[in-house]
Coordinates of C-alpha atoms in Angstrom, one line a residue:
X1410 CA 12.4 76.2 -28.1
X1411 CA 15.1 75.8 -29.8
X1412 CA 17.2 77.8 -32.6
X1413 CA 20.0 76.3 -34.3
X1414 CA 22.5 79.3 -35.0
X1415 CA 24.6 78.8 -38.6
X1416 CA 27.7 81.2 -39.2
X1417 CA 29.0 82.2 -42.6
X1418 CA 31.5 80.2 -44.6
X1419 CA 35.1 80.8 -44.0
X1420 CA 36.2 82.8 -47.7
X1421 CA 38.0 80.3 -49.9
X1422 CA 36.2 77.0 -47.8
X1423 CA 34.9 74.4 -49.7
X1424 CA 32.6 72.3 -48.6
X1425 CA 33.3 68.6 -49.1
X1426 CA 32.0 66.7 -51.4
X1427 CA 30.2 63.4 -50.4
X1428 CA 32.2 59.8 -51.2
X1429 CA 31.8 57.7 -53.9
X1430 CA 30.7 54.3 -53.5
X1431 CA 31.2 51.9 -56.2
X1432 CA 28.9 49.3 -57.8
X1433 CA 31.2 46.9 -56.8
X1434 CA 31.0 48.1 -53.0
X1435 CA 27.0 48.9 -53.1
X1436 CA 26.7 44.9 -54.6
X1437 CA 28.9 43.1 -51.5
X1438 CA 27.0 44.0 -48.8
X1439 CA 24.2 41.6 -50.1
X1440 CA 26.0 39.3 -51.2
X1441 CA 27.4 38.9 -47.6
X1442 CA 23.9 38.4 -45.7
X1443 CA 23.2 35.6 -48.1
X1444 CA 26.0 34.3 -48.2
X1445 CA 25.9 34.0 -44.4
X1446 CA 22.0 32.5 -44.4
X1447 CA 23.6 30.2 -47.0
X1448 CA 26.1 28.9 -44.2
X1449 CA 23.5 29.1 -41.4
X1450 CA 21.2 27.1 -43.7
X1451 CA 22.9 22.9 -43.4
X1452 CA 23.0 24.2 -39.8
X1453 CA 19.3 24.7 -39.5
X1454 CA 18.9 21.8 -41.3
X1455 CA 20.9 19.8 -39.6
X1456 CA 18.9 20.8 -35.9
X1457 CA 15.6 20.5 -37.6
X1458 CA 16.4 17.4 -38.5
X1459 CA 17.6 16.3 -35.3
X1460 CA 14.8 17.4 -33.3
X1461 CA 12.3 15.5 -36.3
X1462 CA 13.9 12.6 -35.4
X1463 CA 13.7 12.8 -32.0
X1464 CA 10.5 13.4 -31.3
X1465 CA 9.6 10.1 -33.8
X1466 CA 11.5 8.4 -32.0
X1467 CA 9.7 9.4 -28.8
X1468 CA 6.5 8.5 -30.5
X1469 CA 8.0 5.4 -31.4
X1470 CA 8.9 4.1 -28.2
X1471 CA 5.8 5.5 -26.9
X1472 CA 3.3 3.2 -29.1
X1473 CA 2.8 0.2 -27.7
X1474 CA 2.8 -1.5 -30.9
X1475 CA 6.1 -1.0 -31.6
X1476 CA 7.3 -1.9 -28.3
X1477 CA 4.8 -3.9 -26.1
X1478 CA 4.9 -5.5 -23.1
X1479 CA 4.0 -8.9 -24.3
X1480 CA 4.1 -10.8 -20.8
X1481 CA 3.6 -10.6 -16.9
X1482 CA 5.3 -12.8 -14.7
X1483 CA 4.6 -13.0 -11.1
X1484 CA 7.4 -14.2 -9.0
X1485 CA 7.7 -15.2 -4.9
X1486 CA 6.0 -17.8 -2.9
X1487 CA 2.6 -18.0 -2.7
X1488 CA 0.1 -19.9 0.4
X1489 CA -3.4 -18.3 -0.5
X1490 CA -2.3 -15.7 -3.4
X1491 CA -3.4 -17.0 -6.8
X1492 CA -0.7 -15.7 -9.3
X1493 CA -3.3 -15.6 -12.2
X1494 CA -5.7 -13.5 -9.7
X1495 CA -3.2 -10.7 -9.6
X1496 CA -2.6 -10.8 -12.8
X1497 CA -6.1 -10.4 -13.5
X1498 CA -6.5 -7.7 -11.1
X1499 CA -3.4 -5.7 -12.6
X1500 CA -4.4 -5.5 -16.2
X1501 CA -6.2 -2.2 -16.6
X1502 CA -2.8 -0.7 -15.1
X1503 CA -0.4 -2.5 -17.5
X1504 CA -1.2 -0.2 -20.7
X1505 CA 1.5 1.5 -22.8
X1506 CA 4.5 0.7 -24.4
X1507 CA 7.5 -1.4 -22.9
X1508 CA 9.1 2.2 -21.8
X1509 CA 6.1 4.1 -21.0
X1510 CA 4.1 1.9 -18.7
X1511 CA 3.6 3.0 -15.3
X1512 CA 5.0 1.0 -13.0
X1513 CA 4.3 3.2 -10.0
X1514 CA 0.8 2.5 -10.7
X1515 CA 1.0 -1.0 -10.9
X1516 CA 2.9 -1.6 -7.4
X1517 CA 0.2 0.5 -5.9
X1518 CA -2.1 -1.8 -8.0
X1519 CA -0.8 -5.1 -6.7
X1520 CA 0.2 -4.0 -3.1
X1521 CA -3.9 -3.1 -3.2
X1522 CA -4.6 -7.2 -3.5
X1523 CA -5.9 -8.8 -0.8
X1524 CA -2.7 -11.1 0.7
X1525 CA -0.3 -8.8 -1.2
X1526 CA 2.3 -7.8 1.9
X1527 CA 4.6 -6.0 -0.8
X1528 CA 5.4 -6.0 -4.6
X1529 CA 7.7 -5.0 -6.4
X1530 CA 7.5 -4.3 -10.3
X1531 CA 10.8 -3.8 -12.8
X1532 CA 11.0 -4.4 -16.6
X1533 CA 13.3 -7.0 -18.3
X1534 CA 14.3 -6.3 -22.0
X1535 CA 12.7 -6.4 -24.4
X1536 CA 9.1 -7.1 -23.6
X1537 CA 8.9 -8.1 -20.1
X1538 CA 7.1 -7.0 -16.3
X1539 CA 8.4 -8.8 -13.5
X1540 CA 5.8 -8.3 -10.6
X1541 CA 7.6 -9.6 -7.3
X1542 CA 4.9 -10.7 -4.7
X1543 CA 5.3 -10.3 -0.9
X1544 CA 2.4 -12.6 0.7
X1545 CA 1.1 -11.9 3.7
X1546 CA 1.2 -13.8 6.6
X1547 CA -2.4 -14.9 8.5
X1548 CA -1.7 -15.1 11.8
X1549 CA -5.9 -15.7 12.8
X1550 CA -8.6 -15.2 11.4
X1551 CA -10.6 -11.7 12.0
X1552 CA -14.4 -11.9 12.6
X1553 CA -16.4 -14.4 9.9
X1554 CA -14.3 -13.4 6.9
X1555 CA -11.2 -11.2 7.6
X1556 CA -7.6 -12.1 8.6
X1557 CA -5.5 -9.9 10.8
X1558 CA -1.6 -11.0 10.3
X1559 CA 1.4 -10.5 13.0
X1560 CA 1.7 -6.8 12.9
X1561 CA -2.1 -6.5 13.4
X1562 CA -3.5 -5.8 10.0
X1563 CA -6.8 -7.4 9.1
X1564 CA -7.4 -7.3 5.7
X1565 CA -10.4 -9.1 4.2
X1566 CA -9.2 -11.4 1.3
X1567 CA -13.0 -11.5 -1.0
X1568 CA -12.9 -15.5 -1.6
X1569 CA -13.5 -18.0 1.4
X1570 CA -9.7 -18.8 2.6
X1571 CA -9.6 -22.1 4.8
X1572 CA -7.3 -21.5 7.8
X1573 CA -7.8 -24.1 9.9
X1574 CA -5.6 -24.4 13.5
X1575 CA -6.0 -20.4 13.6
X1576 CA -7.7 -18.4 16.4
X1577 CA -10.7 -16.3 16.3
X1578 CA -10.0 -12.2 16.4
X1579 CA -12.8 -9.8 16.0
X1580 CA -13.7 -5.8 17.4
X1581 CA -14.3 -3.2 16.0
X1582 CA -12.6 -1.3 12.5
X1583 CA -9.1 0.1 13.6
X1584 CA -8.4 -2.2 17.0
X1585 CA -6.5 -5.1 14.9
X1586 CA -3.4 -3.8 16.9
X1587 CA -5.1 -3.8 20.6
X1588 CA -7.0 -7.0 20.0
X1589 CA -3.4 -9.1 19.0
X1590 CA -1.2 -7.6 21.7
X1591 CA -4.5 -8.3 24.2
X1592 CA -4.8 -11.9 23.1
X1593 CA -1.0 -12.2 23.3
X1594 CA -1.0 -11.4 27.1
X1595 CA -4.1 -13.4 27.8
X1596 CA -2.5 -16.6 26.0
X1597 CA 0.7 -16.3 28.0
X1598 CA -1.0 -16.3 30.9
X1599 CA -4.1 -18.4 30.5
X1600 CA -1.2 -21.0 29.6
X1601 CA -0.5 -21.1 32.9
X1602 CA -2.6 -23.4 34.0
X1603 CA -2.8 -25.4 30.7
X1604 CA -6.1 -23.4 29.1
X1605 CA -5.3 -22.6 25.0
X1606 CA -6.9 -19.8 23.9
X1607 CA -9.5 -20.1 20.8
X1608 CA -11.1 -16.4 20.2
X1609 CA -10.8 -13.2 21.8
X1610 CA -13.1 -10.5 20.9
X1611 CA -13.6 -7.0 21.6
X1612 CA -17.3 -5.5 20.9
X1613 CA -18.6 -2.6 20.4
X1614 CA -18.9 -1.3 23.8
X1615 CA -14.8 -2.1 24.3
X1616 CA -16.0 -5.2 26.5
X1617 CA -13.5 -8.4 26.4
X1618 CA -14.5 -11.6 25.9
X1619 CA -12.7 -14.7 25.7
X1620 CA -13.4 -18.1 23.9
X1621 CA -11.4 -21.3 25.4
X1622 CA -10.2 -24.9 23.1
X1623 CA -12.8 -26.4 25.4
X1624 CA -16.0 -24.6 25.5
X1625 CA -15.6 -22.2 28.4
X1626 CA -16.3 -18.8 28.0
X1627 CA -15.0 -16.0 29.9
X1628 CA -16.7 -12.6 30.2
X1629 CA -14.0 -10.7 31.4
X1630 CA -16.0 -6.3 31.0
X1631 CA -14.4 -3.3 30.0
X1632 CA -12.1 -2.3 32.8
X1633 CA -9.3 -4.3 34.8
X1634 CA -9.7 -7.0 32.7
X1635 CA -5.9 -8.9 33.2
X1636 CA -6.6 -8.6 36.3
X1637 CA -9.6 -9.6 36.1
X1638 CA -8.3 -12.9 34.6
X1639 CA -5.7 -13.5 36.6
X1640 CA -8.2 -14.0 39.7
X1641 CA -9.2 -16.6 37.1
X1642 CA -6.5 -17.7 36.5
X1643 CA -5.6 -18.3 40.5
X1644 CA -9.0 -19.8 41.4
X1645 CA -9.3 -22.2 38.0
X1646 CA -6.8 -25.2 39.5
X1647 CA -9.5 -24.8 43.0
X1648 CA -12.3 -24.6 42.1
X1649 CA -12.8 -25.4 38.3
X1650 CA -10.1 -27.5 37.6
X1651 CA -11.7 -30.4 37.9
X1652 CA -15.2 -29.6 36.6
X1653 CA -14.3 -27.3 33.5
X1654 CA -16.0 -30.0 31.1
X1655 CA -19.1 -29.0 33.0
X1656 CA -18.3 -25.1 33.0
X1657 CA -20.1 -23.0 29.9
X1658 CA -19.6 -19.2 31.2
X1659 CA -17.6 -17.4 33.5
X1660 CA -18.3 -14.2 34.6
X1661 CA -15.3 -12.4 35.7
X1662 CA -17.7 -8.3 36.0
X1663 CA -17.2 -8.8 39.9
X1664 CA -15.3 -7.5 42.1
X1665 CA -14.8 -9.6 44.2
X1666 CA -15.5 -13.3 43.1
X1667 CA -17.1 -14.4 39.6
X1668 CA -19.9 -16.1 38.7
X1669 CA -20.1 -19.6 36.8
X1670 CA -22.4 -21.1 34.5
X1671 CA -22.8 -24.8 34.4
X1672 CA -24.0 -27.2 31.7
X1673 CA -26.5 -28.8 33.6
X1674 CA -27.8 -32.5 32.5
X1675 CA -30.9 -31.7 30.8
X1676 CA -29.1 -28.6 29.3
X1677 CA -30.0 -26.0 30.8
X1678 CA -27.6 -23.6 32.7
X1679 CA -27.1 -23.3 36.1
X1680 CA -25.5 -20.2 38.1
X1681 CA -23.1 -20.2 40.8
X1682 CA -21.4 -17.5 42.1
X1683 CA -17.7 -17.7 43.5
X1684 CA -15.8 -15.2 45.7
X1685 CA -12.3 -14.6 45.5

């Protein structure tokens, strides 16, 4: 426990009285505080007013009644896509004011519309949205109601679309690029003997079939597809070209040779096997 030791005052020493504070000095301190407060008030008020103005301005920018999107303009070259149909599909995505409308959401919604390959969206002052669309280019029909592009992209328009003169390709889901690649290779090979391809099909078992423009069906199976087709191309000018109109089906799923189903006069097919 600490103790305090005090010594006696020296003789003759006097204690100093506490300094006196005049009334003026006591009143000066509160005055200075008030004066500082009053000096700070204008700056604080200005800051409050600025914040209020910014908040009000932002609310006005967000208000679709003050800055509405009055027009949606669709541009591009269209052969299959209807601009009115595109506008209808984007109606839900176009929400908010001119400044707050979600351009990215509109672009994503446009990209999801069949026949749209790529969409770009931007604002035009004071109240217009411009949507520029690059339309898909059809390369062939896909199945009964689909379309495949030159890039192997398969999509389904949802409405009947006339595509006269295009080949018919078909295959399992996600096989568009594979089928398209085989179509090109098969078409080039068959063209050497003057045959045109009307369709190529890859079935669920991964077996290939070619439909020629003259009605002949080529069944290639699952293995050695191009080798079997090459065998047919070599034999066609010699064995089949002169009787092509009578050929119904050529079955190439043999190790050496192929089987031919002929169009019989009575409508019943007859089969002949041709060796290699």
